[in-house]
Coordinates of C-alpha atoms in Angstrom, one line a residue:
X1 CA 184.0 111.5 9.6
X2 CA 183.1 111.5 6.1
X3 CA 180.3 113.5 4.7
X4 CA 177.1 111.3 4.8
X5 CA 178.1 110.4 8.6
X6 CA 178.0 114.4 9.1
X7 CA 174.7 115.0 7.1
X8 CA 173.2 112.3 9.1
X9 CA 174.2 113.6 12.3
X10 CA 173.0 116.7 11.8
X11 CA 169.7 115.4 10.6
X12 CA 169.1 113.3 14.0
X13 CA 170.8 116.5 15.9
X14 CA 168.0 118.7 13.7
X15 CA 164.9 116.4 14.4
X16 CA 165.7 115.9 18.6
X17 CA 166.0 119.5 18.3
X18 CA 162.3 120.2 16.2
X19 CA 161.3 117.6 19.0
X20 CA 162.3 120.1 21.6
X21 CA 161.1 122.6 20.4
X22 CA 157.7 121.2 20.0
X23 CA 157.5 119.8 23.7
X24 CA 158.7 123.2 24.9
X25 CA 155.7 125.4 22.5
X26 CA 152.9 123.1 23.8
X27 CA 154.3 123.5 27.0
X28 CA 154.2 127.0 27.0
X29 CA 151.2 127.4 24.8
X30 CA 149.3 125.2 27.9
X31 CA 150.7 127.9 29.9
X32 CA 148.7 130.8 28.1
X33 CA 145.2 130.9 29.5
X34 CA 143.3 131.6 26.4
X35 CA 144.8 128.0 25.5
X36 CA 143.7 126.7 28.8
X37 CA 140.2 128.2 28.4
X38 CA 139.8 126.7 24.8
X39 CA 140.7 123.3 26.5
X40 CA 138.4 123.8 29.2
X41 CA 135.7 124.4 26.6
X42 CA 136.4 121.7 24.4
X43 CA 136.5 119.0 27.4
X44 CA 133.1 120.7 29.0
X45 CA 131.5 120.5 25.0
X46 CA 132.7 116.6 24.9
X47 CA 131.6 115.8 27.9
X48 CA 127.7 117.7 27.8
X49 CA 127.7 115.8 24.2
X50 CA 128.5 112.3 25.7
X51 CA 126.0 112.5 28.6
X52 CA 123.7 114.9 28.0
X53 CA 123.6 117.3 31.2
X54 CA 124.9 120.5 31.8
X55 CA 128.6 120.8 32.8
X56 CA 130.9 123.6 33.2
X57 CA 134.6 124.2 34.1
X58 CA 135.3 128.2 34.6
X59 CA 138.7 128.0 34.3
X60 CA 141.5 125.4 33.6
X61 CA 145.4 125.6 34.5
X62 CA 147.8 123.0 32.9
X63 CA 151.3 123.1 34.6
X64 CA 152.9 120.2 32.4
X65 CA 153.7 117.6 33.5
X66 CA 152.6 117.6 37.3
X67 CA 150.4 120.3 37.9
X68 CA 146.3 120.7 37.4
X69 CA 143.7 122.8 38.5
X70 CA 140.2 123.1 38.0
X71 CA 137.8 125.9 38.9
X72 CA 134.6 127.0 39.1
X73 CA 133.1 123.3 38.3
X74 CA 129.5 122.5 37.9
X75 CA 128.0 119.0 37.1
X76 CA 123.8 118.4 36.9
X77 CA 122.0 115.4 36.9
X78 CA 119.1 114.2 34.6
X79 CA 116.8 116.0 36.8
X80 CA 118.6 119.7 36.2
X81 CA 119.4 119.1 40.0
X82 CA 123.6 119.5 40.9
X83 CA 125.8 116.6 40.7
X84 CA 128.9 118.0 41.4
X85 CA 130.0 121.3 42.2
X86 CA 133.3 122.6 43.3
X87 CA 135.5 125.9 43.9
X88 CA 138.3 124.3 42.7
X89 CA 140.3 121.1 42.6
X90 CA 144.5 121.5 42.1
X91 CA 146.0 117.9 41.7
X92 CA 149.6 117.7 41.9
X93 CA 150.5 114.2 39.5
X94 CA 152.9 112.8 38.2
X95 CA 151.7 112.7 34.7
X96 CA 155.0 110.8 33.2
X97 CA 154.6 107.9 35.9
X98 CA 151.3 107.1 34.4
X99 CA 153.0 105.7 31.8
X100 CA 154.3 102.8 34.0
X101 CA 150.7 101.8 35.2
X102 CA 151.3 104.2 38.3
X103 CA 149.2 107.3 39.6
X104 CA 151.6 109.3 42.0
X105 CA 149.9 112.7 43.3
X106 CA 151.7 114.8 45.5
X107 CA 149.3 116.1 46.9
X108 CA 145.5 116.7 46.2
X109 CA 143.6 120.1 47.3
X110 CA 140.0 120.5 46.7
X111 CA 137.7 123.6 48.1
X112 CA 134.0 124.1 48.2
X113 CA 132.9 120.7 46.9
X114 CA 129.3 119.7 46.6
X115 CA 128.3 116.5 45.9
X116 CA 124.4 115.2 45.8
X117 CA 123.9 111.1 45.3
X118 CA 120.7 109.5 44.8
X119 CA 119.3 106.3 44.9
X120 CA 115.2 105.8 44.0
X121 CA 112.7 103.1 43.4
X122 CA 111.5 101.2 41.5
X123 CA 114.5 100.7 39.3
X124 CA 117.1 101.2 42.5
X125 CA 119.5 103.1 40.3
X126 CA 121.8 106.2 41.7
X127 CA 121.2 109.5 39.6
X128 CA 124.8 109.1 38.2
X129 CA 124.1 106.2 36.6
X130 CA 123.5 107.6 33.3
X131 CA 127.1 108.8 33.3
X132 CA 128.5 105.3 33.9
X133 CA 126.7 104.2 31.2
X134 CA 128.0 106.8 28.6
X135 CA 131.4 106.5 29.3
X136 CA 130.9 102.2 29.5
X137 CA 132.4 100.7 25.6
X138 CA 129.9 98.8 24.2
X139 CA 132.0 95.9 24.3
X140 CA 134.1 94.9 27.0
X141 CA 138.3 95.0 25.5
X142 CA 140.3 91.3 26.5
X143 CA 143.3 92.7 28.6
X144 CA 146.8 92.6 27.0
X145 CA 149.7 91.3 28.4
X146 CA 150.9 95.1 29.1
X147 CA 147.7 96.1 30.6
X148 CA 146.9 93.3 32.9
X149 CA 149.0 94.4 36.0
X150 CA 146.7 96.5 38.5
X151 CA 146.7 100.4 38.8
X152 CA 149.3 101.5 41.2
X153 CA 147.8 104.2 43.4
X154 CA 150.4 106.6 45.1
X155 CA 149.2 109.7 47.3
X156 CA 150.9 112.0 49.6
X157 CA 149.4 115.1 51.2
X158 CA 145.7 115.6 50.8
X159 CA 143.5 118.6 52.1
X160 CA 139.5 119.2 51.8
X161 CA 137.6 122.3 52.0
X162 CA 134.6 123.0 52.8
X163 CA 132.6 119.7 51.8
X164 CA 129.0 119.3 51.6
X165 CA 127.8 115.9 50.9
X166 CA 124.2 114.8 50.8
X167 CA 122.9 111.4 50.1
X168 CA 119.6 110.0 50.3
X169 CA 118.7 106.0 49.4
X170 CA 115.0 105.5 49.1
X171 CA 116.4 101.5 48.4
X172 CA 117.6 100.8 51.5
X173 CA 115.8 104.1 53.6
X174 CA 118.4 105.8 54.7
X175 CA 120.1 109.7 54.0
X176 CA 123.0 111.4 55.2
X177 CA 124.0 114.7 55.2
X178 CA 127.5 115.2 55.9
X179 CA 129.4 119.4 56.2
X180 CA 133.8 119.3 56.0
X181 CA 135.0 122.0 57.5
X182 CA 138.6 121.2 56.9
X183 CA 140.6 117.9 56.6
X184 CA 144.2 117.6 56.0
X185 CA 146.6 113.9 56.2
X186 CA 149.2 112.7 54.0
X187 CA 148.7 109.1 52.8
X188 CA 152.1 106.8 52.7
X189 CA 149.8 103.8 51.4
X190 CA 146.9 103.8 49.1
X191 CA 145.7 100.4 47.6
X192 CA 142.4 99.9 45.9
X193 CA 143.4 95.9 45.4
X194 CA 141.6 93.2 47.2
X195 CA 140.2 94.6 50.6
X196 CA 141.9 97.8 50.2
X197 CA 144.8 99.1 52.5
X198 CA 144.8 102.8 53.7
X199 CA 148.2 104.1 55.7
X200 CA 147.4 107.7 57.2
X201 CA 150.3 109.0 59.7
X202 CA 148.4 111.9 60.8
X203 CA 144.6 113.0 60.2
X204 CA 143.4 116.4 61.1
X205 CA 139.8 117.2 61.0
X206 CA 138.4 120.6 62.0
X207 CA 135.0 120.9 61.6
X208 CA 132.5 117.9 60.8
X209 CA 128.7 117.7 61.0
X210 CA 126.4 114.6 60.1
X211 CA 122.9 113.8 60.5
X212 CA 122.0 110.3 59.3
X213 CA 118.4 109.1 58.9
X214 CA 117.6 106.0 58.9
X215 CA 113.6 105.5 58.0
X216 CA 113.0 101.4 57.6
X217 CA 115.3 98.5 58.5
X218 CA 118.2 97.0 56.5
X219 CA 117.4 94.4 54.3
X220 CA 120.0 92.0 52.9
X221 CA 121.1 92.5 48.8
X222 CA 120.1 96.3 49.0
X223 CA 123.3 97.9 50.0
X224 CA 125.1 99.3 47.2
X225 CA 127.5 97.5 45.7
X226 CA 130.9 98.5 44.0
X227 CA 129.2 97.4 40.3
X228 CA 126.3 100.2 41.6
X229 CA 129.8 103.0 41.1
X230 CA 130.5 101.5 37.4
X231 CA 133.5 99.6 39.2
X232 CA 133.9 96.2 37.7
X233 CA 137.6 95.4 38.6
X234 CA 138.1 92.2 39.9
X235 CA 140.5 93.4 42.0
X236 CA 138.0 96.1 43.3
X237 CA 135.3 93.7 44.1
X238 CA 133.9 93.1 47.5
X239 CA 135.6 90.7 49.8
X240 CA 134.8 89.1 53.0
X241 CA 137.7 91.3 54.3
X242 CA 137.3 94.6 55.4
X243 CA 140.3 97.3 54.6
X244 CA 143.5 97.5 56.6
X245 CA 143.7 100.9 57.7
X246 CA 146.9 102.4 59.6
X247 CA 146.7 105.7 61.6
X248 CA 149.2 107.1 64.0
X249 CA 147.9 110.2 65.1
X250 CA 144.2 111.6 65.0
X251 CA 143.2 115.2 65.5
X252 CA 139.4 115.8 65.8
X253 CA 138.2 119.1 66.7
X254 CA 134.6 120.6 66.3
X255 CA 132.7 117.4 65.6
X256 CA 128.6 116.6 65.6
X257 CA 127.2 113.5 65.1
X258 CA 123.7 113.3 64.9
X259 CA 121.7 109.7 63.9
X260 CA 118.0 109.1 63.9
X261 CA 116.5 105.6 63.4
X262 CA 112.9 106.0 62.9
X263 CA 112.0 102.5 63.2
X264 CA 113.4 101.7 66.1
X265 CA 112.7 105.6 67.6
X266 CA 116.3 105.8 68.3
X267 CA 117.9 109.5 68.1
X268 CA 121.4 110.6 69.1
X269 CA 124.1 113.2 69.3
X270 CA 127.5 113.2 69.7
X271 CA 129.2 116.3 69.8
X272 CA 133.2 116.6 70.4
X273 CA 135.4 119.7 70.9
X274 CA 138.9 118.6 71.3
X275 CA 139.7 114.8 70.6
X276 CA 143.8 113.8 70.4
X277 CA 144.5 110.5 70.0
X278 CA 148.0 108.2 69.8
X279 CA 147.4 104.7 67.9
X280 CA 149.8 102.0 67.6
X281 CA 147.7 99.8 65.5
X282 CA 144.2 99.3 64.4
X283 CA 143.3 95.6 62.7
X284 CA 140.0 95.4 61.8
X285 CA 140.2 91.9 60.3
X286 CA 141.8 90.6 63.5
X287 CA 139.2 93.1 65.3
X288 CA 142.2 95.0 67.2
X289 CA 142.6 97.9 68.7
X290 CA 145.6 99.5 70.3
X291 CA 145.9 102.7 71.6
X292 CA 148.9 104.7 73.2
X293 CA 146.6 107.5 74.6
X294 CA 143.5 109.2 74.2
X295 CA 142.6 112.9 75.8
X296 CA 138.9 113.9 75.5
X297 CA 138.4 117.6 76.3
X298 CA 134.7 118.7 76.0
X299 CA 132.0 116.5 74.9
X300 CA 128.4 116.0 74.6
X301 CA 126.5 112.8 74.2
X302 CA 123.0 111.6 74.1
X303 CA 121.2 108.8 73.3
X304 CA 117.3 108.4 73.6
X305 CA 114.9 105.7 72.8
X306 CA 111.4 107.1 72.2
X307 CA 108.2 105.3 73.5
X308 CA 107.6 102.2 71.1
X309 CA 103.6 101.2 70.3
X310 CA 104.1 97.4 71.3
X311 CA 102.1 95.1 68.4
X312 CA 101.3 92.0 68.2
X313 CA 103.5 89.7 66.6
X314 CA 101.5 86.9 64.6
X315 CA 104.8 85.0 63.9
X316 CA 107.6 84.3 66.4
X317 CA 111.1 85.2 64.5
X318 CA 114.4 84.4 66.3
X319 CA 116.2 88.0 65.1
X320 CA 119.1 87.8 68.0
X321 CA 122.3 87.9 66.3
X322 CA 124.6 85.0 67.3
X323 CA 127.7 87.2 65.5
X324 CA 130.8 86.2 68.0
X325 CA 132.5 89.7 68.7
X326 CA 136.0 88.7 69.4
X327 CA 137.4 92.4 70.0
X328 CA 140.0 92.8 71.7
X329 CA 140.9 96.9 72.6
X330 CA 144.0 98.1 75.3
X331 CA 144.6 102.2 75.9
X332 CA 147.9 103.0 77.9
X333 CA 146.4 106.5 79.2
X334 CA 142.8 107.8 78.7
X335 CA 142.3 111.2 79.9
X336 CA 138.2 112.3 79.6
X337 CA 137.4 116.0 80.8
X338 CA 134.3 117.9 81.0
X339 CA 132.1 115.6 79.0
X340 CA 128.5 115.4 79.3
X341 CA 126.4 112.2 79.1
X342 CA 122.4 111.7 78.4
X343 CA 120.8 108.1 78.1
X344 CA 117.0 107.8 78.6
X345 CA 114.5 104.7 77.3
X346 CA 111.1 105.6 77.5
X347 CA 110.3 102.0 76.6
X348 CA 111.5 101.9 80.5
X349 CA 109.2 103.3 83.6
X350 CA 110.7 105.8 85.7
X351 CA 112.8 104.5 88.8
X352 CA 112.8 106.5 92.2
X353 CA 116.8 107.1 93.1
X354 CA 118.9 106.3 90.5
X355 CA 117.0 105.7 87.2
X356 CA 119.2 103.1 85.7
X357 CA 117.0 104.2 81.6
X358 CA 116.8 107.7 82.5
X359 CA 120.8 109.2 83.0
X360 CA 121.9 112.4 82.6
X361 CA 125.6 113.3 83.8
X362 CA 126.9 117.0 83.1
X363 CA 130.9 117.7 83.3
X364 CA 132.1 114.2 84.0
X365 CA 136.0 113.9 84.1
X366 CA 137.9 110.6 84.3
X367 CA 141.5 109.5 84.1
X368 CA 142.1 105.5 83.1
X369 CA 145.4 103.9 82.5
X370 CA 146.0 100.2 81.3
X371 CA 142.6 99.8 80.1
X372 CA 142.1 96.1 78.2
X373 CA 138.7 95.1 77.2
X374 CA 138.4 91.6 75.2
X375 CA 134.9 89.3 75.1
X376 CA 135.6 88.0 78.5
X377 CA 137.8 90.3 80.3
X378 CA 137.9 93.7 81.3
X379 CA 140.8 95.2 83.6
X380 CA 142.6 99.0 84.0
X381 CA 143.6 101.0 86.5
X382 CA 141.1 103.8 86.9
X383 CA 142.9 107.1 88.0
X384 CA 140.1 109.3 88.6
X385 CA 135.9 109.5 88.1
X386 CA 134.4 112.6 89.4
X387 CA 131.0 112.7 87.9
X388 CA 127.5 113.8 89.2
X389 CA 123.9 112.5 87.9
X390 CA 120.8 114.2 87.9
X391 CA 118.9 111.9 89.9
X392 CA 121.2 113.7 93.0
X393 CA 123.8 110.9 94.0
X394 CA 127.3 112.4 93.8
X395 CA 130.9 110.7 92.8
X396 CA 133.4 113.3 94.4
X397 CA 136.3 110.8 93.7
X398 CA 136.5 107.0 92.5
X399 CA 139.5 105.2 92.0
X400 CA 141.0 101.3 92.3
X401 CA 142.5 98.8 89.8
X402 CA 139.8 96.4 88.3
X403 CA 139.8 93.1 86.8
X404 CA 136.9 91.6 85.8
X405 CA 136.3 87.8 84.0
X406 CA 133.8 85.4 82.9
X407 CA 135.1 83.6 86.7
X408 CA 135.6 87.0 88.7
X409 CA 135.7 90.6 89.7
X410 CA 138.6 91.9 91.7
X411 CA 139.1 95.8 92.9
X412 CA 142.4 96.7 94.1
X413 CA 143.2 100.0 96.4
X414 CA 139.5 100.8 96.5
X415 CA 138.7 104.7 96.9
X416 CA 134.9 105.8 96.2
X417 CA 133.4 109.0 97.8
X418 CA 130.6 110.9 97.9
X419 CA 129.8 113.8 100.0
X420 CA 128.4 111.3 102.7
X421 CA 130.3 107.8 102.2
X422 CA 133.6 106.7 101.7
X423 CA 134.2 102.9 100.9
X424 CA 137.7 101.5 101.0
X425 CA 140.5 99.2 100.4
X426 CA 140.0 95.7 98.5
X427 CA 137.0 93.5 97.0
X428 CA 137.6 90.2 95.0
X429 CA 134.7 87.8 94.1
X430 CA 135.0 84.8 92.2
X431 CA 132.8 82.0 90.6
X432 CA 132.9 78.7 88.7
X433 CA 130.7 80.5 85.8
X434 CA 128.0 83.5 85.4
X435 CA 125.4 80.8 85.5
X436 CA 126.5 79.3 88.9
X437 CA 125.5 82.4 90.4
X438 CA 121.8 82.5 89.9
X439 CA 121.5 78.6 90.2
X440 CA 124.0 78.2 93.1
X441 CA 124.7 81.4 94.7
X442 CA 126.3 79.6 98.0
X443 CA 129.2 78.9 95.6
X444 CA 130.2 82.6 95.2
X445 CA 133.5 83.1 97.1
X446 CA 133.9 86.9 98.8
X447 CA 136.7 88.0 100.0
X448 CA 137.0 91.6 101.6
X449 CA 138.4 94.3 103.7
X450 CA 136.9 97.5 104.5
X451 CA 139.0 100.6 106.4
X452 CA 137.5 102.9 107.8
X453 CA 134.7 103.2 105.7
X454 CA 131.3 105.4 106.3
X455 CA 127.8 104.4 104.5
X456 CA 125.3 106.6 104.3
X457 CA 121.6 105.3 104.1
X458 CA 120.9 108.4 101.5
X459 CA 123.3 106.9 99.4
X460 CA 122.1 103.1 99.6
X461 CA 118.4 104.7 98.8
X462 CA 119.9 105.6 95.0
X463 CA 120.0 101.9 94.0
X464 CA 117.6 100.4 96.7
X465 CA 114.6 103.3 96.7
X466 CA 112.4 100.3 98.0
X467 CA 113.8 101.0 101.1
X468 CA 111.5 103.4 102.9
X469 CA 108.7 100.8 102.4
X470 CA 110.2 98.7 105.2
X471 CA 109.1 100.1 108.7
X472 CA 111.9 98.6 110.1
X473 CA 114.5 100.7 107.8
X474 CA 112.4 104.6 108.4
X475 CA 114.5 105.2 111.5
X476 CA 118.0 104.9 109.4
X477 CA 116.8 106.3 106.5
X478 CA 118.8 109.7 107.2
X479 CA 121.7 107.4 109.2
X480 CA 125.5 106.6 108.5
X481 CA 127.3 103.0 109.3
X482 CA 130.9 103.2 110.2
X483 CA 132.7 99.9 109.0
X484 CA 136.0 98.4 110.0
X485 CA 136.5 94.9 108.9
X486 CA 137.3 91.9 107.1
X487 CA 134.8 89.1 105.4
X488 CA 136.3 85.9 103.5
X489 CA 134.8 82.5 102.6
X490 CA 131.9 81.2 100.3
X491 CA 128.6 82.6 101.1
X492 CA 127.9 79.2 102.8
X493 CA 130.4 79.3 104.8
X494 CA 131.6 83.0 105.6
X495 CA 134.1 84.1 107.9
X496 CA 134.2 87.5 109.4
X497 CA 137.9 87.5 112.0
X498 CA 136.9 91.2 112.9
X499 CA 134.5 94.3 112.7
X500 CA 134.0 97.2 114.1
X501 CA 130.7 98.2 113.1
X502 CA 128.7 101.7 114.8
X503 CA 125.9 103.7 113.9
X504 CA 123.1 105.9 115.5
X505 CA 124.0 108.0 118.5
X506 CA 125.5 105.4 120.6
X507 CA 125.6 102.0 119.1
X508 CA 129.0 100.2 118.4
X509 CA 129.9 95.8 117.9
X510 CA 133.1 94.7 118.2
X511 CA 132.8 91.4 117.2
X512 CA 134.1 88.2 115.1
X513 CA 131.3 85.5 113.5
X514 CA 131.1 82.6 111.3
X515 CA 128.0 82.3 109.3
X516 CA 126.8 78.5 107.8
X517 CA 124.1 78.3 105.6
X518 CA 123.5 80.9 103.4
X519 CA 121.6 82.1 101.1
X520 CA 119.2 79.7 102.9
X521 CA 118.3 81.5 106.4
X522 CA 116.4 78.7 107.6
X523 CA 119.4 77.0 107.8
X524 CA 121.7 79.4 109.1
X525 CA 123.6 79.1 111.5
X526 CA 125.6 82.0 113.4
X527 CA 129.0 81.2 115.8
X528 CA 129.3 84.9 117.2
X529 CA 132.1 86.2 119.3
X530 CA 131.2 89.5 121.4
X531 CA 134.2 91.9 122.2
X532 CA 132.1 94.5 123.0
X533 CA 128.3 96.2 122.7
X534 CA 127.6 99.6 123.6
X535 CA 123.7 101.2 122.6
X536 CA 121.6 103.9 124.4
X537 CA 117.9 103.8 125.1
X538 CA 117.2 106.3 122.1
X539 CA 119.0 103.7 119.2
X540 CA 117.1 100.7 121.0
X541 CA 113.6 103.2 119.9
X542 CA 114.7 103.8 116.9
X543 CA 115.4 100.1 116.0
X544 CA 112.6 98.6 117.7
X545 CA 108.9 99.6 117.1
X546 CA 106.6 100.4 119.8
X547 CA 104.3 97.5 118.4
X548 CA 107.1 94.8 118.7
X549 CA 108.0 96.1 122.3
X550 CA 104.9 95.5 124.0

């Protein structure tokens, strides 16, 4: 090696190693926290100089190249009013990576954030908008050849603390006030291109309270927009589709959902203690839902519709909307347990028995398994309904496998009891259509059998309370019907092979019959084969009035 290979050596060898040395001093120099402090106050001067509110960052930590945390952060608005304010935020990023177009965060922790957005007339702008503005270049920069490729967005493990976000849109009438106790999920995908696609394994939520206020109806072209956050990537613009999200596992404990609609006098509340939930997919494009189980533990729900001051419309508008919903949802295992239910329209009058507008079901438990829902099918295998409304009628136990269509309902090992009537075994009915049935009921096709099965006139008074109007139906009003038997055939043409049928004190039919004719009774027709009659003098009184027997 001659001499003026060795001095140039050692001059490369000499400059890596100033290099070095540099890299290392401003490494540990970010490390000192009068450095970070001067930093912090530097960034919080350029900033209150570029948009022209008050801003403050207590204390910054710089742990090059992945680590940074921000404390004590304060952000007002034009209006002296906070922004943003935060404990702290500690971002865990791959700072190198950002050189190749990609943000990778290990993980993001944020504490004690506070976050106020506003939107007001007349101009319809969001009280931010003035920071959007002042960071926007005057003129918008052609992108290069390096720089046309689309953020890469990489996130792992993310945890929130303690949010508080309020919102409040005079443009479109409607606020929101949302409390985080604590949320904590680690992202595997993250992509802010086209319609956005969210992967989240596991979410765990502990503590989450909402009231949303909605004051005057929607109107079309006044919901924000992404241009309305200063986001004018093409890639970020709105699309017809809506984002693909992806979650596994949900944990939801502690949460209240409250939602008024003053136009409409709608106000509800959705409370819910313990919520576990296995997903295997959700596709909200292809408007999918499939779910391994769900187990409800403590709930309470309530919906009410306040009484409505009818007007008088001067113009006829058509507002139904003719939106196909194409949905189609399946749930292996559902298990619901002490959950509480409310429903009242006082747009409705008030029903005698069971008020179908005015519900109110405390500690309901259920157990469903197979469950499939689509737009014109509904089938599962329901486990277990013990529920009990105000109104007085009782379900001890219900259980049977359903299937109902557009063409049919069908109930399979039929169990329902209440403390006076059991109903059992099998029900199918099927149709050509749902319209057949109104316009040709005789079409309907019934086909039954009943076991051993007790009714109980208290409990037919629940759904028929016009009942006790009917002199003829006074003397059974407090009676039960034992029922053994089989019907099959259209309702023109039924077939019953046997029944055992008794009631009162001392009334029992043993019979079969063949009924022609109906729905039409003047042209019924009855073929009726007798086994056996038994009735006492007492159940003839009871069934026949005084009036009638003279």
């Amino acid at each position: 090696m001659n001499r003026f290979t060795r001095i140039a050596f050692k001059t490369i060898l000499w400059i890596i190693g100033v290099i070095i040395a540099l890299a290392i001093l401003i490494v540990f120099l970010i490390r000192i926290p009068s450095v970070q402090n001067y930093i912090a106050g530097k960034v919080t001067h350029y900033v209150e100089g570029k948009i022209g509110t008050p801003v403050k960052i207590g204390y910054i930590n710089i742990d090059f190249p992945k680590k940074l945390v921000l404390e004590d952060i304060y952000l007002a608005d034009q209006s002296k009013d906070t922004l943003v304010a935060g404990k702290s935020i500690a971002v865990d990023i791959n700072m190198l990576k950002l050189l190749k177009n990609t943000i990778e965060i290990q993980s993001i922790e944020a504490e004690g954030i506070t976050a106020k957005i506003r939107r007001t007339l007349p101009d319809s702008s969001f009280n931010f908008d003035y920071i959007v503005k002042a960071f926007a270049s005057q003129k918008e920069s052609k992108p290069t050849a390096d720089s046309s490729s689309a953020l890469l967005f990489n996130l792992d493990k993310v945890k929130f603390d303690k949010f508080h976000i309020v919102y409040a849109d005079d443009v479109i009438g409607t606020s929101a006030d949302v409390y985080l106790n604590s949320l904590n999920t680690n992202v595997k995908k993250f992509d802010l291109t086209k319609n956005m696609a969210f992967n989240l394994p596991k979410v765990k939520i502990d503590g989450l309270s909402a009231t949303v206020k909605q004051w005057r109806p929607v109107v079309d072209g006044t919901a924000p927009t992404v241009e309305d956050f200063g986001i004018t990537d093409k890639t970020a613009q709105v699309t017809t589709l809506l984002p693909d999200v992806g979650i596994q596992i949900a944990d939801l404990t502690n949460i209240l959902v409250r939602y008024e609609d003053q136009s409409s006098l709608l106000n509800t509340k959705f409370y819910i203690k313990n919520l576990h939930a296995d997903i295997n997919k959700i596709d909200l494009n292809k408007e999918l839902v499939d779910i391994q189980t769900i187990n409800l533990d403590g709930s309470d729900n309530n919906v009410l519709f306040g009484k409505i001051q009818k007007k008088v419309n001067t113009e006829a508008k058509n507002t139904a909307d003719t939106t196909k919903i194409n949905w189609v949802v399946s749930a292996k295992e559902i298990q619901i347990n002490n959950t509480s239910l409310a429903y009242r329209d006082n747009n409705q009058a008030r029903m005698k028995g069971f008020d179908y507008f005015n519900i109110k079901i405390p500690g309901m438990k259920t157990s469903l398994n197979d469950l499939y829902y689509s737009a014109d099918s509904i089938s599962g295998s329901l486990k277990e309904l013990v529920a009990s409304d105000h109104s007085g009628f009782v379900i001890k136990q219900l259980k049977g496998d359903f299937k109902y269509t557009n063409t049919g309902a069908e109930i399979k090992n039929l169990y329902a009891e209440t403390p006076r009537t059991l109903l059992r075994d099998y029900l199918k009915v099927t149709y050509p259509s749902l319209d057949i049935i109104a316009k040709k009921p005789e079409l309907i096709y019934v086909n039954a059998t009943i076991k051993k099965s007790h009714v109980d006139m208290r409990d037919i008074y629940y759904f028929a309370p016009f009942l006790d109007t009917m002199q003829v139906m006074k003397p059974l009003m407090d009676k039960k019907f034992n029922i053994d038997g089989r019907v099959v055939g259209k309702v023109n043409d039924l077939n019953i092979p046997a029944i055992d049928f008794q009631t009162l004190s001392n009334t029992r039919v043993i019979a079969s019959l063949h009924l022609k004719g109906l729905p039409n009774v003047d042209k019924m027709s009855m073929d009726l084969n007798l086994k056996k009659l038994t009735t006492g003098r007492s159940d003839i009184e009871k069934l026949v009035s005084k009036k009638n027997a003279s």
